[in-house]
Structures are given as C-alpha cells and as structure tokens.
C-alpha cells in the first residue's frame, strides 16, 4: 500500500528550482503519483489553483521574486482556493527560528525542512490524510466559516473520545471564544489542564483571562507556556497586552519584541508593537514596525497601498519629531530610497495618483528643511487636484498642520472617509501629530487671540508683535498672516512716512504667505480687500 500513497491524487509542486522539481517528482511517482503539475512562482500557483483543484500542494517557502510560500497560503485561504480535503505542505531548506515559527503560526498542514527522506514524507502525508478523512465534516465547517457547526462536530468527537479529541478540544475552545462564550470555553480548558498542561490549553486560558481582565492570572499562564516552549510567540503577545493594560509599558515592549524576534511576519504583532512604541514615544521602533508591515503585505493578499503610504508617512513623522539632526537625515534618506523603490513597482502605485503623493511628501520635507514658503508653493501647485484623492487627504492634513495651517487641516479632517480611519496605524499617526502639535498650536492660538484683542483696542504696535510671534510657531498660517497684514496697514496709516519703510517691507513679505495660494472663500475676500489697501499705501509711499 505504501507505494500507492499518492495514487489518484492531483499534486502541485511550487518551487523555482527546476532540479528540485524533477527530483521531487521522482519521489512522488515512486509513491504512486501520476498527476503532478509544477509552478515556479506563487503567482502562477495561485492561477493554477483558480483553474483546477489539487489534493496536495508542496510549496517552497522561498520562491524568488514575488510571493513566498507563506503569502501563497494566505492568498489561497482568502480566495477559498484551498479545499478542506487539500493538504498544504511548506518545504524549505532554511530552519532559522523566525522562518520556521512564522510559518508554523500560519498553521499549514505540515512543514518539511530539506533534506527529508521518502519514508518521512510518506508517513507525514498518510498521517494528515487520515486526519482529514476522519474529520472531513469539521474541516468543511471551518472552510464554510460556520463556528456553530464546528462546535457541534467537535463536541461529538470529544464525547466519543476519538483519536483527534485533543485537536477538536482546541478547535472547540477557539470557536467558543470567537462566539464570546467564555464560561463554556473556560470549563473545557479547566478539565483539559487538569489532565495535561499542554501549550495550546495554557495559551487559550491565558487569552480568556485577558479578555476577563484577569491580567495577573493571564501572565502566570503565559510564563508557564513560555517555560515549556521559549519560542511560544503568541504567549509573549498576550503578556505584552496584559502589561500594556496595567501600564507597564517597558515590560510590554520587551514582551512584544521577543514575540517579533521569534516570528516577525505577523501583522497584528506589528500593530501591537507600533501601539506600545507610540505610548513610549519610541520613534525608531514605530518606523521599523511600519516598514515590517509594508514588507509583510507587499506580495500577499493583504497588499494594500495604505501599508506603503503609512510606512513613508511614519518615517516622515519620525523625522519631524526627532531632535537629533543626524537621525533626521537618516529618516529622510530612508524616505527617498523608499520612494525610488516604489516607483519601479507599478503594481503598488496604480491604485492612487502617486505623483500627487510625492508632491505632498516633498512639501513636508521642504518644511522640515526650513523652506516653509517653498513647501506651501509645492502644496499650492497640486491643491486643486487633492479634494478627489481621498487616500491622500491624510497627507494633505499632515502637511497643513506641519506648516501651521491648522484651520484648513481641521476642515479637511472632517472629510476623511470613515473607512480610511479604520487603519490602526493611520489613527496612530494622527494621534502622534496631534500630541506633538497640541502645545505649539495652543501657544499659537493664544498669541493670535491676543493680537486680535490688541488690534481691537487700537494697540497696533503690540498687535503686530503678537501676530509676528504667532507666525514664528505657524509660519504659513493664512489667517494669522492676514491678521498681521491688517494690523501692519493700520500701523502704517498711523505712522509718518519716514518711519514706515521697514514696516512696509515686512508687510510686503508677509503677503508672500498668501499670494497665489489656494484660499478658503472668506480668506480670499479678505485678502483682496487688504491687497487693495496695501497697493494704495504703496502708491502714497512712492509719492
């Protein structure tokens, strides 16, 4: 029977090495296979699976350019192209901890490290085939996303004390947690842990304790799970979440970094790392995690332009917030390299007007270098195209806040699509900028308000000084610039001509902030009126 293990089975080998394809085909033929297909890339494998159904997939983790084996598995599951009976085996010559653990976390049916013997391969396949046959209905329910049905089938297997009762207990508890039936899940786990302190039971009980806000109890179980298996990345995740909830942020960061070192290719882990790093104001960790998110998703079903945009946004934000000039330059170089790299990948940039995104980033970088006027000119050149580019509204808001156009930024903030703000990293970036700018914006608001009060009291000299101080904090703020111009014109009217030249030149320079810039209607009308008054004064000065 052994040489007929793969009889009547449709097999797909996904590997970019022709020599391995042929060698592996020979092994499979000796096991009874007669229907073997090949795909050298993840993209071709995906296309083949969309056209035909396979019984077994042997997929190399590394597939050269394009999707890797882990990303292919994610894609096949997302697109429902991996039938419940199908066996998916990852194959690799690399056995590093991050590689192995990241693959294991995704739970393929098995993971083979090269070289392996034919007898090992045969026993692994037979073991999985028996399990999938015995639990065919359960695998179908999981495939159909029917948790209630999966719970019922698991309960039947457990009550019969079948061969796969431990596996079914785990699936049962996972689905009960998913349906928020925590008491039932905890009852099953309590009995399971009395029989054996298995890792899966410890982890799920720790998760339940976390959900119940029993953080100390959850931490104890995580420690026990890690003591038994120091590569238990998920246990470190739960530890990090517990520490985060109790305000022990340094311990939380240490835990999530341990998880990321063990298995870095997990999106939720990187989001957790970003969140904790933000609370600690750890800018380098935020940037690194946002970059990792982009790399994780770049070739997978999770690919989304927002991950790329957020990575670049995070790096610019880091450059804005750091006080170290050399570190700022490193961040700016990273932005430049990322933009160049992305422009060579049309598949990433066709979803948005990437040229507009570049302009906005360029303006933010100009502002960072102190070229505030040039930054606003760069923005003005593309401003009319931006209202329809909802994906780029965040970048417009970031820029306007950075150059001090707080009112315009607030107006655009009301137009942000709710769907866009579901992205946790984007929400983090907005929170970071708000925290960074709050103090400056408050001080600017106070100075601008004081200037208005001084102006109304007829104290134009003080008003001019207060508006100038406000503009030092928000150098391109249109409203404040118009306030300064208005106060300066009134001061020019009250001064003798021989004393007015310096003030006149300062007023003329202030006009540059609003000249040829996109303005809200109320500012535009005010600007035209002030310009007429200024031109009249200029003519008087020349006479």
Coordinates of C-alpha atoms in Angstrom, one line a residue:
X1 CA 0.0 0.0 0.0
X2 CA 2.9 2.4 0.7
X3 CA 3.8 2.9 -2.9
X4 CA 0.2 3.9 -3.6
X5 CA 0.0 6.7 -1.0
X6 CA -0.5 9.3 -3.8
X7 CA -2.5 7.2 -6.2
X8 CA -5.2 9.2 -7.9
X9 CA -4.0 12.4 -6.2
X10 CA -3.6 15.7 -8.0
X11 CA -0.3 17.2 -6.9
X12 CA 1.1 20.7 -7.4
X13 CA 4.8 21.4 -6.7
X14 CA 5.5 25.1 -6.2
X15 CA 9.3 25.6 -6.4
X16 CA 11.5 27.9 -8.5
X17 CA 14.4 25.4 -8.7
X18 CA 14.0 23.1 -11.8
X19 CA 16.4 20.5 -10.4
X20 CA 14.4 20.1 -7.2
X21 CA 11.1 19.9 -9.2
X22 CA 12.4 16.9 -11.2
X23 CA 14.0 15.2 -8.1
X24 CA 10.8 15.6 -6.1
X25 CA 8.6 14.4 -9.0
X26 CA 10.6 11.2 -9.0
X27 CA 9.9 10.7 -5.2
X28 CA 6.2 11.4 -5.7
X29 CA 6.0 8.9 -8.7
X30 CA 7.5 6.2 -6.5
X31 CA 4.7 6.9 -4.0
X32 CA 2.0 6.3 -6.7
X33 CA 1.5 9.8 -8.0
X34 CA 0.8 10.1 -11.8
X35 CA -0.7 13.6 -11.9
X36 CA 2.0 16.1 -10.9
X37 CA 2.0 19.8 -12.0
X38 CA 4.6 22.5 -11.5
X39 CA 4.6 26.2 -10.8
X40 CA 7.8 28.2 -10.4
X41 CA 6.2 31.2 -8.7
X42 CA 3.5 31.9 -6.1
X43 CA 1.5 34.0 -8.7
X44 CA 1.5 31.0 -11.2
X45 CA 0.5 28.6 -8.4
X46 CA -2.4 30.9 -7.5
X47 CA -3.6 31.0 -11.1
X48 CA -3.4 27.2 -11.4
X49 CA -5.4 26.7 -8.2
X50 CA -8.0 29.1 -9.6
X51 CA -8.3 26.9 -12.7
X52 CA -8.2 23.4 -11.1
X53 CA -8.5 21.7 -7.7
X54 CA -5.5 19.9 -6.2
X55 CA -5.3 17.3 -3.4
X56 CA -1.7 18.1 -2.2
X57 CA 0.4 21.2 -2.6
X58 CA 4.2 21.1 -1.8
X59 CA 5.3 24.7 -1.6
X60 CA 8.8 26.0 -1.1
X61 CA 8.9 28.9 1.4
X62 CA 11.3 31.0 -0.8
X63 CA 10.1 31.5 -4.4
X64 CA 12.5 34.1 -5.6
X65 CA 10.8 37.3 -6.9
X66 CA 7.1 37.6 -6.0
X67 CA 5.0 35.8 -3.3
X68 CA 6.7 33.4 -0.9
X69 CA 5.1 30.2 0.3
X70 CA 3.5 31.8 3.4
X71 CA 1.9 34.6 1.3
X72 CA 0.6 32.0 -1.1
X73 CA -1.1 30.1 1.7
X74 CA -2.7 33.3 2.9
X75 CA -3.9 34.1 -0.6
X76 CA -5.3 30.6 -1.2
X77 CA -7.3 30.7 2.1
X78 CA -8.6 34.2 1.5
X79 CA -9.8 33.3 -2.0
X80 CA -11.2 30.0 -0.8
X81 CA -9.0 28.1 -3.3
X82 CA -7.8 25.5 -0.7
X83 CA -10.5 22.8 -0.4
X84 CA -11.0 21.3 3.0
X85 CA -9.5 17.9 1.9
X86 CA -6.4 19.5 0.3
X87 CA -3.0 19.1 2.1
X88 CA -0.7 22.1 2.1
X89 CA 2.9 21.4 3.0
X90 CA 5.6 24.1 3.2
X91 CA 9.0 22.9 2.2
X92 CA 12.3 24.8 2.8
X93 CA 16.0 24.4 3.2
X94 CA 16.1 27.1 5.9
X95 CA 15.5 26.2 9.5
X96 CA 16.0 29.6 11.3
X97 CA 13.7 30.2 14.2
X98 CA 12.0 33.3 12.7
X99 CA 11.3 31.5 9.4
X100 CA 10.0 28.3 11.0
X101 CA 7.9 29.9 13.7
X102 CA 6.4 32.4 11.3
X103 CA 5.4 29.5 9.0
X104 CA 4.1 27.4 11.9
X105 CA 1.9 30.3 13.2
X106 CA 0.0 30.3 9.9
X107 CA -0.7 26.6 10.5
X108 CA -0.1 24.8 7.2
X109 CA -0.9 21.1 7.3
X110 CA 2.8 20.4 7.8
X111 CA 6.3 21.9 7.4
X112 CA 9.2 20.0 5.9
X113 CA 12.8 21.0 6.2
X114 CA 15.1 19.8 3.4
X115 CA 16.6 17.3 3.1
X116 CA 13.9 14.8 4.1
X117 CA 13.6 11.1 3.4
X118 CA 10.9 9.4 1.3
X119 CA 9.8 7.5 4.4
X120 CA 9.4 10.7 6.4
X121 CA 7.4 12.3 3.6
X122 CA 5.1 9.2 3.2
X123 CA 4.4 9.0 7.0
X124 CA 3.6 12.7 7.2
X125 CA 1.2 12.6 4.2
X126 CA -0.5 9.4 5.5
X127 CA -1.0 11.0 9.0
X128 CA -2.6 14.1 7.5
X129 CA -4.8 12.1 5.1
X130 CA -6.2 10.0 7.9
X131 CA -7.0 13.1 10.0
X132 CA -8.6 15.0 7.1
X133 CA -10.7 11.9 6.2
X134 CA -11.8 11.3 9.8
X135 CA -12.7 15.0 10.4
X136 CA -13.9 15.8 6.9
X137 CA -17.2 17.4 8.1
X138 CA -15.3 19.5 10.7
X139 CA -12.8 20.8 8.0
X140 CA -15.8 21.6 5.8
X141 CA -17.5 23.6 8.5
X142 CA -14.3 25.5 9.2
X143 CA -13.9 26.2 5.4
X144 CA -17.5 27.4 5.3
X145 CA -16.9 29.6 8.3
X146 CA -19.7 28.0 10.3
X147 CA -18.5 28.2 14.0
X148 CA -21.7 26.8 15.5
X149 CA -21.5 23.7 13.2
X150 CA -17.8 23.3 14.0
X151 CA -18.6 23.4 17.8
X152 CA -21.2 20.7 17.4
X153 CA -18.9 18.4 15.4
X154 CA -16.0 18.9 17.9
X155 CA -18.3 18.1 20.8
X156 CA -19.3 14.8 19.1
X157 CA -15.6 13.8 18.5
X158 CA -14.7 14.7 22.1
X159 CA -17.7 12.8 23.6
X160 CA -16.7 9.7 21.6
X161 CA -13.1 10.1 22.9
X162 CA -11.9 9.8 19.3
X163 CA -8.3 9.8 18.1
X164 CA -8.4 13.5 17.4
X165 CA -10.2 14.7 20.6
X166 CA -7.3 16.9 21.7
X167 CA -7.3 18.7 18.3
X168 CA -11.1 19.0 18.5
X169 CA -11.0 20.4 22.0
X170 CA -8.7 23.2 20.8
X171 CA -10.9 24.0 17.8
X172 CA -13.9 23.8 20.1
X173 CA -12.5 26.3 22.6
X174 CA -11.2 28.7 19.8
X175 CA -14.7 28.9 18.3
X176 CA -16.4 29.3 21.7
X177 CA -14.0 32.3 22.4
X178 CA -14.9 33.6 18.9
X179 CA -18.6 33.5 19.8
X180 CA -17.8 35.1 23.2
X181 CA -18.9 32.0 25.2
X182 CA -16.1 32.4 27.6
X183 CA -17.6 30.4 30.5
X184 CA -18.1 27.3 28.4
X185 CA -14.6 27.7 26.9
X186 CA -13.1 28.0 30.4
X187 CA -14.9 25.0 31.7
X188 CA -13.4 22.8 28.9
X189 CA -10.0 24.2 29.4
X190 CA -10.0 23.7 33.2
X191 CA -10.7 20.0 32.6
X192 CA -8.1 19.8 29.8
X193 CA -5.4 21.4 32.0
X194 CA -6.1 19.0 34.9
X195 CA -5.3 16.2 32.6
X196 CA -2.3 17.8 30.9
X197 CA -0.6 21.3 30.9
X198 CA -0.4 21.5 27.1
X199 CA 0.7 24.7 25.5
X200 CA -2.4 25.3 23.4
X201 CA -4.7 25.0 26.6
X202 CA -2.4 27.3 28.6
X203 CA -2.5 29.9 25.8
X204 CA -6.2 29.8 25.3
X205 CA -6.9 30.0 29.1
X206 CA -4.5 33.0 29.2
X207 CA -6.4 34.6 26.4
X208 CA -9.7 34.1 28.3
X209 CA -8.2 35.6 31.5
X210 CA -7.0 38.6 29.4
X211 CA -10.5 39.1 28.0
X212 CA -11.9 38.9 31.5
X213 CA -9.3 41.5 32.7
X214 CA -7.7 39.0 35.0
X215 CA -4.2 40.2 33.9
X216 CA -2.2 38.7 36.8
X217 CA -3.7 35.2 36.2
X218 CA -3.1 35.6 32.4
X219 CA 0.5 36.5 32.9
X220 CA 1.1 33.4 35.1
X221 CA -0.2 31.1 32.4
X222 CA 1.9 32.8 29.7
X223 CA 5.0 32.4 31.8
X224 CA 4.2 28.7 32.3
X225 CA 3.7 28.3 28.5
X226 CA 7.0 30.1 27.7
X227 CA 8.9 28.0 30.3
X228 CA 7.7 24.9 28.4
X229 CA 8.4 26.4 25.0
X230 CA 10.6 29.5 24.8
X231 CA 9.5 30.0 21.1
X232 CA 5.9 30.5 22.0
X233 CA 5.4 33.8 20.3
X234 CA 1.7 34.1 21.0
X235 CA 2.3 33.8 24.7
X236 CA 4.6 36.8 24.5
X237 CA 1.9 38.7 22.6
X238 CA -0.6 38.1 25.4
X239 CA 2.0 39.1 28.0
X240 CA 2.6 42.3 26.1
X241 CA -1.2 43.1 26.0
X242 CA -1.5 42.4 29.8
X243 CA 1.4 44.7 30.6
X244 CA 0.0 47.3 28.3
X245 CA -3.3 47.3 30.1
X246 CA -1.7 47.6 33.5
X247 CA 0.5 50.5 32.4
X248 CA 3.8 48.6 32.5
X249 CA 4.9 49.8 29.0
X250 CA 8.6 48.9 29.2
X251 CA 7.7 45.3 30.1
X252 CA 5.0 45.3 27.3
X253 CA 7.6 46.5 24.7
X254 CA 10.1 43.9 25.9
X255 CA 7.5 41.1 25.5
X256 CA 6.2 42.1 22.1
X257 CA 9.8 42.5 20.8
X258 CA 10.5 38.9 22.0
X259 CA 7.5 37.8 20.0
X260 CA 8.6 39.7 16.9
X261 CA 12.1 38.3 17.1
X262 CA 10.7 34.7 17.2
X263 CA 8.1 35.2 14.5
X264 CA 8.2 38.7 12.8
X265 CA 5.8 38.1 9.9
X266 CA 2.6 38.7 11.7
X267 CA 0.5 41.8 11.0
X268 CA -1.3 42.0 14.3
X269 CA 2.0 41.6 16.2
X270 CA 3.5 44.6 14.3
X271 CA 0.4 46.7 15.0
X272 CA 0.7 45.8 18.7
X273 CA 4.4 46.8 18.6
X274 CA 3.5 50.2 17.0
X275 CA 0.9 50.9 19.6
X276 CA 3.2 50.2 22.5
X277 CA 6.1 52.0 21.0
X278 CA 3.9 55.1 20.4
X279 CA 2.9 55.2 24.0
X280 CA 6.6 55.1 25.0
X281 CA 7.4 57.7 22.3
X282 CA 9.9 55.1 20.9
X283 CA 10.1 56.6 17.3
X284 CA 12.7 54.1 15.8
X285 CA 10.5 51.1 16.8
X286 CA 7.4 52.7 15.3
X287 CA 9.2 53.3 12.0
X288 CA 10.7 49.7 11.9
X289 CA 7.3 48.1 12.7
X290 CA 5.6 50.2 10.0
X291 CA 8.3 49.1 7.5
X292 CA 7.8 45.5 8.5
X293 CA 4.1 45.8 8.0
X294 CA 4.7 47.0 4.4
X295 CA 7.2 44.2 3.7
X296 CA 4.8 41.5 5.2
X297 CA 1.9 42.6 2.9
X298 CA 3.8 43.7 -0.2
X299 CA 3.3 40.5 -2.2
X300 CA 0.3 39.0 -0.4
X301 CA -3.5 39.1 -0.5
X302 CA -3.1 41.7 2.3
X303 CA -1.3 44.0 -0.1
X304 CA -2.7 47.5 0.1
X305 CA -1.3 50.8 -0.9
X306 CA -2.1 52.1 2.6
X307 CA 0.7 50.0 4.1
X308 CA 3.2 51.6 1.8
X309 CA 1.8 55.1 2.4
X310 CA 1.8 54.5 6.2
X311 CA 5.4 53.4 6.1
X312 CA 6.5 56.6 4.3
X313 CA 4.2 58.7 6.5
X314 CA 5.7 57.1 9.7
X315 CA 9.2 57.8 8.5
X316 CA 8.5 61.5 7.7
X317 CA 6.6 61.8 11.0
X318 CA 9.7 60.4 12.8
X319 CA 11.9 63.0 11.0
X320 CA 9.5 65.7 12.2
X321 CA 9.6 64.6 15.8
X322 CA 13.2 63.7 16.3
X323 CA 15.5 66.3 17.8
X324 CA 18.7 64.6 16.5
X325 CA 19.8 66.1 13.2
X326 CA 21.8 63.1 12.1
X327 CA 18.8 60.8 12.9
X328 CA 16.5 63.1 11.0
X329 CA 18.8 62.9 7.9
X330 CA 18.8 59.1 8.1
X331 CA 14.9 59.1 8.2
X332 CA 14.9 61.5 5.2
X333 CA 17.3 59.2 3.3
X334 CA 15.0 56.3 4.1
X335 CA 12.0 58.2 2.7
X336 CA 13.9 59.0 -0.5
X337 CA 15.0 55.3 -1.0
X338 CA 11.5 54.0 -0.4
X339 CA 10.0 56.4 -2.9
X340 CA 12.5 55.4 -5.6
X341 CA 12.0 51.7 -4.9
X342 CA 8.2 52.0 -5.1
X343 CA 8.2 54.0 -8.4
X344 CA 9.7 50.9 -10.0
X345 CA 6.8 48.8 -8.9
X346 CA 3.7 49.9 -10.9
X347 CA 1.5 47.2 -9.2
X348 CA 1.9 49.2 -6.0
X349 CA 1.3 52.7 -7.3
X350 CA -1.5 52.3 -9.8
X351 CA -4.2 52.5 -7.1
X352 CA -3.5 56.2 -6.4
X353 CA -2.0 59.2 -8.0
X354 CA 1.5 58.5 -6.7
X355 CA 2.8 61.7 -8.3
X356 CA 0.5 63.8 -6.0
X357 CA 1.6 61.8 -3.0
X358 CA 5.2 62.6 -4.0
X359 CA 4.4 66.3 -4.1
X360 CA 2.9 66.2 -0.7
X361 CA 5.9 64.3 0.8
X362 CA 8.2 66.7 -1.0
X363 CA 6.4 69.7 0.6
X364 CA 6.7 68.1 4.1
X365 CA 10.4 67.5 3.6
X366 CA 10.9 71.1 2.4
X367 CA 9.1 72.3 5.5
X368 CA 11.4 70.2 7.6
X369 CA 14.4 71.8 6.0
X370 CA 13.0 75.2 6.9
X371 CA 11.8 76.1 3.4
X372 CA 8.2 76.9 4.6
X373 CA 7.3 79.2 1.7
X374 CA 8.5 76.6 -0.8
X375 CA 6.6 73.9 1.0
X376 CA 3.4 75.9 0.7
X377 CA 4.1 76.7 -3.0
X378 CA 4.6 72.9 -3.7
X379 CA 1.2 72.3 -2.0
X380 CA -0.5 75.1 -3.9
X381 CA 0.6 73.7 -7.2
X382 CA -1.4 70.5 -6.6
X383 CA -4.1 71.7 -4.2
X384 CA -6.9 71.7 -6.8
X385 CA -6.4 68.0 -7.5
X386 CA -6.5 66.9 -3.9
X387 CA -10.2 67.0 -2.9
X388 CA -11.0 63.9 -5.0
X389 CA -8.0 62.0 -3.8
X390 CA -9.4 60.6 -0.5
X391 CA -6.4 58.3 0.0
X392 CA -4.2 61.3 0.1
X393 CA -6.3 63.5 2.4
X394 CA -4.2 62.4 5.5
X395 CA -1.0 63.6 3.8
X396 CA -2.6 66.9 3.0
X397 CA -3.7 67.3 6.6
X398 CA -0.3 66.3 7.9
X399 CA 1.4 68.9 5.7
X400 CA -1.1 71.7 6.6
X401 CA -0.6 71.0 10.3
X402 CA 3.2 70.9 9.8
X403 CA 3.3 74.4 8.2
X404 CA 0.8 75.8 10.6
X405 CA -2.4 75.9 8.5
X406 CA -4.4 74.5 11.4
X407 CA -7.8 75.8 10.4
X408 CA -7.6 74.3 6.9
X409 CA -6.3 71.0 8.3
X410 CA -9.3 70.8 10.7
X411 CA -11.7 71.5 7.8
X412 CA -10.2 68.7 5.7
X413 CA -10.2 66.4 8.8
X414 CA -14.0 66.4 8.7
X415 CA -13.9 65.0 5.1
X416 CA -11.8 61.9 6.0
X417 CA -13.7 58.7 5.0
X418 CA -14.5 56.6 8.0
X419 CA -13.2 53.5 6.1
X420 CA -9.8 55.1 5.8
X421 CA -9.6 55.7 9.5
X422 CA -10.2 52.1 10.4
X423 CA -6.5 51.5 9.7
X424 CA -4.9 51.5 13.2
X425 CA -1.5 52.8 12.0
X426 CA -3.1 55.8 10.4
X427 CA -5.0 56.5 13.6
X428 CA -1.8 56.3 15.4
X429 CA -0.1 58.8 13.1
X430 CA -2.9 61.3 13.6
X431 CA -2.7 60.9 17.3
X432 CA 1.1 61.3 17.3
X433 CA 0.9 64.5 15.2
X434 CA -1.9 65.9 17.5
X435 CA 0.1 65.2 20.6
X436 CA 3.2 66.7 19.0
X437 CA 1.4 69.9 17.8
X438 CA -1.1 70.4 20.7
X439 CA 1.3 72.6 22.8
X440 CA 2.5 74.6 19.8
X441 CA -1.0 75.0 18.4
X442 CA -2.3 76.2 21.8
X443 CA 0.5 78.8 22.2
X444 CA -0.1 79.9 18.6
X445 CA -3.8 80.3 19.3
X446 CA -3.2 82.3 22.4
X447 CA -0.8 84.7 20.6
X448 CA -3.1 85.1 17.7
X449 CA -6.1 85.7 20.0
X450 CA -4.1 88.3 22.0
X451 CA -3.1 90.0 18.7
X452 CA -6.8 90.3 17.8
X453 CA -7.6 91.8 21.2
X454 CA -4.8 94.3 20.9
X455 CA -5.9 95.2 17.4
X456 CA -9.5 95.8 18.6
X457 CA -8.1 98.0 21.4
X458 CA -6.2 100.1 18.8
X459 CA -2.8 99.0 20.0
X460 CA -1.4 98.2 16.6
X461 CA 2.2 98.1 17.6
X462 CA 1.6 95.3 20.2
X463 CA -0.8 93.5 17.8
X464 CA 1.9 93.4 15.1
X465 CA 4.4 91.9 17.5
X466 CA 1.9 89.3 18.8
X467 CA 1.0 88.2 15.2
X468 CA 4.7 88.0 14.3
X469 CA 5.3 85.8 17.3
X470 CA 2.4 83.6 16.4
X471 CA 3.7 83.2 12.8
X472 CA 7.1 82.0 14.2
X473 CA 5.1 79.0 15.5
X474 CA 2.9 78.5 12.4
X475 CA 4.9 80.2 9.6
X476 CA 2.4 79.6 6.8
X477 CA -0.8 80.2 8.7
X478 CA -3.1 82.2 6.3
X479 CA -5.4 83.6 8.9
X480 CA -2.6 84.9 11.1
X481 CA -0.7 86.3 8.1
X482 CA -3.8 88.3 7.1
X483 CA -4.2 89.5 10.7
X484 CA -0.6 90.7 10.6
X485 CA -1.1 92.4 7.3
X486 CA -4.2 94.1 8.6
X487 CA -2.5 95.3 11.8
X488 CA 0.5 96.5 9.8
X489 CA -1.6 98.5 7.4
X490 CA -3.3 100.2 10.3
X491 CA 0.1 100.9 11.9
X492 CA 1.3 102.3 8.5
X493 CA -1.6 104.7 8.4
X494 CA -0.8 105.9 11.9
X495 CA 2.9 106.4 11.3
X496 CA 4.8 109.1 9.5
X497 CA 6.1 108.2 6.1
X498 CA 9.8 108.4 7.1
X499 CA 9.2 105.7 9.8
X500 CA 7.2 103.4 7.6
X501 CA 9.7 101.8 5.2
X502 CA 10.8 98.9 7.3
X503 CA 7.3 98.0 8.4
X504 CA 6.2 98.4 4.7
X505 CA 8.8 95.8 3.6
X506 CA 7.8 93.4 6.4
X507 CA 4.2 93.7 5.3
X508 CA 5.1 93.1 1.7
X509 CA 7.0 90.0 2.7
X510 CA 4.0 88.7 4.7
X511 CA 1.8 88.9 1.6
X512 CA 4.0 86.1 0.1
X513 CA 2.4 83.7 2.5
X514 CA -1.0 84.2 0.8
X515 CA -0.1 85.3 -2.7
X516 CA -1.1 82.8 -5.4
X517 CA -2.1 80.3 -2.7
X518 CA -5.4 78.3 -2.5
X519 CA -7.6 80.1 0.0
X520 CA -11.0 79.5 1.6
X521 CA -13.7 81.9 0.3
X522 CA -13.7 84.1 3.5
X523 CA -9.9 84.4 3.4
X524 CA -9.9 85.2 -0.4
X525 CA -12.3 88.1 0.0
X526 CA -10.3 89.5 2.9
X527 CA -7.0 89.1 1.0
X528 CA -8.4 91.1 -2.0
X529 CA -9.6 93.9 0.3
X530 CA -6.2 94.1 2.1
X531 CA -4.3 93.9 -1.1
X532 CA -6.2 97.0 -2.4
X533 CA -5.4 98.9 0.8
X534 CA -1.8 97.9 0.6
X535 CA -1.4 98.9 -3.0
X536 CA -2.9 102.3 -2.1
X537 CA -0.4 102.8 0.7
X538 CA 2.4 101.8 -1.6
X539 CA 1.4 104.4 -4.1
X540 CA 1.3 107.0 -1.3
X541 CA 4.8 106.0 -0.2
X542 CA 6.2 106.4 -3.6
X543 CA 4.8 110.0 -4.0

